[in-house]
Amino acid sequence: MVSLPHPVQYQGSKRNLASEILKFLPETVHRLVEPFAGTAAISIAASSKEISQNFWINDLNQPLVKLLQAIVETPEEIATAYTDIWNEQHSDSVGHYYQVREQFNKTNEPQLFLYLLARCVKGAVRYNSEGFFNQSPDKRRKGTQPDKMRKNIEGVSQLLKNKCKFTCRDYKDVLAEVRQSDFVYIDPPYQGVCGDRDSRYFAGISFDDFVLALENLNQKGVAFAVSYDGKRGNKTFGNSLPEELELTKIEIEVGRSSQATLLGRDEVTIESLYLSPCLLGDRISRIESYISRTHKQLTLLDKHEQFSAATQ
């Protein structure tokens, strides 16, 4: 899955977890809905595996949705515009970045946003309190080479063109309209393993409202999966979803924490995936096997971390 086309290394993207997440989807889905799409990593992966050929891509970040739509529907135009912007940076790349950022904050043009995402620190979207993009440039590099960017854009377009509905709406409005034939992948902001509120959005989401929205999906018989909380070493992040929702919790190993490694600790990052009751059915044995195997692996990792801490 890592080899699938993705124009930007978007922080919080489930690109590297897509292959694990897809294991729990039905073999075929009439329509895959992402209310918090980000850069639509799950939709891209699902299309490549032919799980679905019909997608609803929604995100509250309107410039991001406009960029995704341009990548899917007008790939040649957005790739050429990116090349032109990228080629303008060589005399003063840092100054050029800030000029592009200022222009983007005035216009929200998708080609400007693409360059900023390709060049900014850690591919992380950051807005200030006034709603302006304020992330700094990564001074060690100049962003994705135009030829590579074009190849990734064309790859995404080939997978998703003429298959997508793009919207910029509140997630509750999207979930209110989904049907039983849909599958919904839900990856809300700032409940991941970073421990900080996600600044891709200007307002948070209410935990109680979110739980109620999931309860309504259960009542409608809609199949869904939620990426929500997680942990790094012995530290947990985010609230667990309530047992009353009758969701099955899967723990997926993301990998060893680079931040912890720099501090001399050997810690593994885990993200949780919650599966709705409608997703079980004939997949129950596969899910139970996955949980059992993961539990054994995590137990061994915990013992290793405890031993490492004791010997330091």
XYZ file of C-alpha atoms in Angstrom:
312
model
C 0.000 0.000 0.000
C 2.915 2.356 0.599
C 3.614 2.317 -3.141
C 0.171 3.713 -3.977
C 0.189 7.260 -5.399
C -0.181 10.093 -2.886
C 0.676 13.674 -3.889
C 1.626 14.845 -0.373
C 2.871 13.286 2.863
C -0.095 14.604 4.824
C 0.304 14.402 8.603
C -2.373 12.150 10.081
C -2.945 10.301 6.808
C -3.756 6.595 7.125
C -1.682 5.831 4.038
C 0.681 3.478 5.879
C -2.182 1.760 7.742
C -4.500 1.393 4.747
C -3.592 -2.237 4.060
C -4.404 -3.166 7.680
C -7.646 -1.191 7.736
C -8.856 -2.710 4.454
C -8.599 -6.186 5.972
C -11.786 -5.467 7.916
C -13.875 -4.022 5.087
C -16.387 -6.081 3.136
C -15.022 -7.577 -0.087
C -17.142 -5.135 -2.077
C -18.814 -1.871 -1.077
C -21.447 0.018 -3.061
C -20.056 3.355 -1.859
C -17.234 4.242 0.520
C -17.827 7.423 2.512
C -15.052 9.388 4.269
C -16.538 12.221 6.396
C -13.013 13.256 7.515
C -11.230 12.408 4.297
C -7.917 14.247 4.692
C -6.057 13.192 1.549
C -8.436 10.250 1.000
C -5.870 7.515 1.635
C -8.518 4.879 2.362
C -10.522 5.720 -0.752
C -7.390 5.533 -2.901
C -6.477 2.154 -1.410
C -10.017 0.806 -1.698
C -10.183 1.795 -5.356
C -6.867 0.099 -6.097
C -8.164 -3.111 -4.484
C -11.487 -2.742 -6.333
C -13.394 -2.841 -3.057
C -15.473 0.071 -4.319
C -15.712 2.286 -7.383
C -17.965 4.898 -5.797
C -16.699 7.390 -3.193
C -17.985 10.303 -1.129
C -15.003 12.419 -0.085
C -15.826 15.044 2.531
C -13.683 17.228 4.752
C -14.311 20.415 6.695
C -11.068 21.829 5.290
C -12.415 23.418 2.116
C -9.046 24.196 0.460
C -8.072 20.553 0.916
C -11.279 19.324 -0.718
C -10.765 21.737 -3.629
C -7.219 20.419 -4.034
C -8.343 16.783 -4.017
C -11.035 17.549 -6.564
C -8.496 19.272 -8.834
C -6.095 16.323 -8.544
C -8.831 13.836 -9.444
C -10.690 15.793 -12.126
C -8.036 18.044 -13.752
C -4.685 16.303 -13.129
C -2.794 17.858 -16.045
C -3.785 21.373 -15.043
C -2.837 21.028 -11.366
C 0.421 19.198 -12.159
C 1.514 21.906 -14.606
C 0.614 24.672 -12.149
C 2.636 22.938 -9.414
C 5.632 22.640 -11.762
C 5.508 26.364 -12.520
C 5.341 27.308 -8.831
C 8.085 24.841 -7.868
C 10.420 26.169 -10.573
C 10.074 29.732 -9.264
C 11.670 28.960 -5.898
C 15.335 28.419 -6.758
C 16.774 31.905 -6.194
C 15.238 32.251 -2.694
C 13.247 29.136 -1.799
C 12.306 30.201 1.740
C 11.234 33.677 0.680
C 9.309 32.156 -2.215
C 7.458 29.831 0.192
C 6.286 32.745 2.320
C 5.142 34.632 -0.774
C 3.110 31.613 -1.898
C 1.688 31.245 1.607
C 0.583 34.868 1.662
C -1.036 34.519 -1.745
C -2.788 31.307 -0.719
C -4.259 32.958 2.373
C -5.810 35.556 0.070
C -7.101 33.209 -2.648
C -7.226 29.580 -1.355
C -6.134 28.432 -4.833
C -5.506 24.655 -4.870
C -2.197 24.771 -6.782
C -0.754 27.084 -4.133
C -1.980 24.775 -1.382
C -0.383 21.784 -3.098
C 3.009 23.501 -3.126
C 2.682 24.506 0.538
C 1.774 20.961 1.591
C 4.672 19.531 -0.397
C 7.143 21.967 1.145
C 5.921 22.627 4.691
C 7.301 21.030 7.854
C 6.198 17.375 8.226
C 3.367 17.855 5.728
C 1.409 19.274 8.655
C -1.489 21.661 8.063
C -1.589 24.437 10.640
C -3.974 27.398 10.818
C -3.847 30.342 13.209
C -6.791 31.672 15.187
C -7.826 33.857 12.235
C -8.014 30.866 9.909
C -4.829 31.597 7.951
C -2.383 28.860 7.006
C 0.737 29.526 9.102
C 2.955 26.448 8.842
C 6.648 27.081 8.174
C 8.725 25.675 5.300
C 10.987 22.685 5.705
C 14.341 24.361 5.065
C 16.104 21.047 4.391
C 14.286 20.397 1.126
C 12.365 22.148 -1.636
C 9.362 19.863 -1.887
C 8.482 16.998 -4.198
C 10.155 17.084 -7.607
C 7.643 18.071 -10.337
C 8.045 14.806 -12.296
C 7.317 12.725 -9.208
C 4.399 14.968 -8.251
C 2.905 14.654 -11.732
C 3.198 10.861 -11.592
C 1.428 10.743 -8.215
C -1.304 13.131 -9.350
C -1.941 11.102 -12.482
C -2.031 7.903 -10.409
C -4.636 9.269 -7.997
C -6.726 10.591 -10.881
C -6.677 7.222 -12.626
C -7.951 5.544 -9.461
C -10.687 8.045 -8.557
C -11.746 10.023 -11.627
C -15.497 9.906 -12.363
C -16.037 7.960 -9.144
C -16.205 10.696 -6.507
C -18.588 13.091 -4.846
C -16.697 15.978 -3.179
C -18.214 18.010 -0.353
C -17.117 20.297 2.461
C -19.743 19.729 5.133
C -20.072 19.008 8.836
C -19.536 15.313 9.458
C -22.933 14.991 11.154
C -24.672 16.125 7.968
C -22.760 13.521 5.965
C -23.523 10.697 8.394
C -27.197 11.663 8.421
C -27.380 10.970 4.673
C -25.496 7.666 4.401
C -27.406 4.532 3.472
C -27.285 0.879 4.491
C -25.466 0.042 1.274
C -22.613 2.429 2.187
C -19.466 1.720 4.152
C -18.208 4.643 6.251
C -14.593 5.086 7.320
C -14.387 7.691 10.086
C -11.091 9.299 11.088
C -11.937 12.372 13.185
C -9.268 14.940 14.086
C -7.114 15.184 17.202
C -7.921 11.856 18.785
C -4.766 10.176 17.519
C -1.490 9.384 19.186
C 0.049 12.863 18.991
C -1.683 13.982 22.186
C -2.364 17.494 20.870
C -5.478 18.998 19.367
C -5.366 18.825 15.579
C -5.140 22.350 14.157
C -6.350 21.377 10.684
C -9.747 22.627 11.836
C -10.887 25.782 13.561
C -13.214 24.080 16.052
C -13.322 20.776 17.884
C -15.950 18.086 17.806
C -18.089 17.200 20.781
C -17.436 13.702 22.126
C -21.106 13.273 23.067
C -22.278 14.427 19.634
C -19.829 12.065 17.974
C -21.013 9.090 20.029
C -24.626 9.959 19.224
C -23.813 10.069 15.493
C -22.262 6.588 15.719
C -25.273 5.324 17.631
C -27.513 6.593 14.839
C -25.396 4.714 12.280
C -25.872 1.521 14.300
C -29.619 2.082 14.405
C -29.706 2.514 10.620
C -27.670 -0.666 10.126
C -24.780 1.124 8.425
C -21.375 -0.590 8.463
C -18.515 1.621 9.616
C -15.023 1.676 11.090
C -13.548 4.401 13.300
C -9.913 5.317 13.907
C -10.038 7.104 17.237
C -7.671 6.616 20.168
C -4.231 5.114 20.574
C -1.164 4.770 22.747
C 2.591 5.086 22.702
C 4.380 2.824 25.136
C 2.406 3.051 28.385
C 0.822 6.414 27.529
C -2.667 6.503 26.048
C -4.203 9.265 23.923
C -7.843 10.075 23.325
C -11.068 8.777 24.850
C -12.154 5.199 24.297
C -15.544 4.858 22.648
C -18.268 3.603 25.017
C -19.137 -0.093 25.276
C -22.811 0.723 24.654
C -21.985 1.153 20.952
C -21.040 -2.554 20.828
C -17.987 -1.869 18.689
C -15.107 -4.317 18.311
C -11.764 -2.705 19.099
C -8.705 -3.648 17.040
C -5.218 -2.447 17.980
C -2.951 -1.811 14.990
C 0.789 -1.405 15.430
C 1.954 1.713 13.615
C 5.649 1.287 14.369
C 8.321 2.431 16.752
C 8.065 6.044 17.858
C 10.876 8.119 16.338
C 10.301 10.808 18.972
C 10.711 8.300 21.803
C 13.777 6.793 20.115
C 15.446 10.219 20.065
C 14.821 10.387 23.827
C 16.381 6.974 24.339
C 13.132 5.052 24.786
C 12.055 2.027 22.780
C 8.305 2.582 22.428
C 5.762 1.316 19.921
C 2.878 3.446 18.654
C -0.540 1.763 18.520
C -3.713 3.090 16.898
C -7.184 1.744 17.631
C -9.724 0.804 14.985
C -13.333 0.301 16.087
C -15.578 -1.907 13.952
C -19.364 -1.588 13.928
C -21.619 -4.603 14.643
C -22.628 -4.689 10.957
C -19.014 -5.415 10.022
C -18.756 -8.679 11.932
C -20.855 -11.415 10.325
C -18.690 -13.882 8.402
C -15.550 -11.903 9.337
C -15.791 -12.722 13.034
C -13.218 -15.537 12.897
C -10.755 -13.353 10.974
C -11.201 -10.524 13.475
C -10.785 -12.809 16.482
C -7.620 -14.264 14.962
C -6.235 -10.769 14.324
C -6.993 -9.659 17.901
C -5.368 -12.779 19.359
C -2.236 -12.423 17.211
C -1.930 -8.695 17.941
C -2.400 -9.261 21.685
C 0.485 -11.740 21.729
C 2.707 -9.337 19.793
C 1.907 -6.419 22.082
C 2.516 -8.534 25.182
C 5.982 -9.404 23.892
C 6.648 -5.737 23.068
C 5.532 -4.645 26.556
C 7.910 -7.144 28.146
C 10.722 -5.941 25.879
C 10.072 -2.304 26.815
C 9.962 -3.170 30.518
C 13.246 -5.051 30.216
C 14.857 -2.164 28.300
C 13.724 0.330 30.932
C 15.005 -1.872 33.764
C 18.467 -2.221 32.192
C 19.010 1.476 31.457
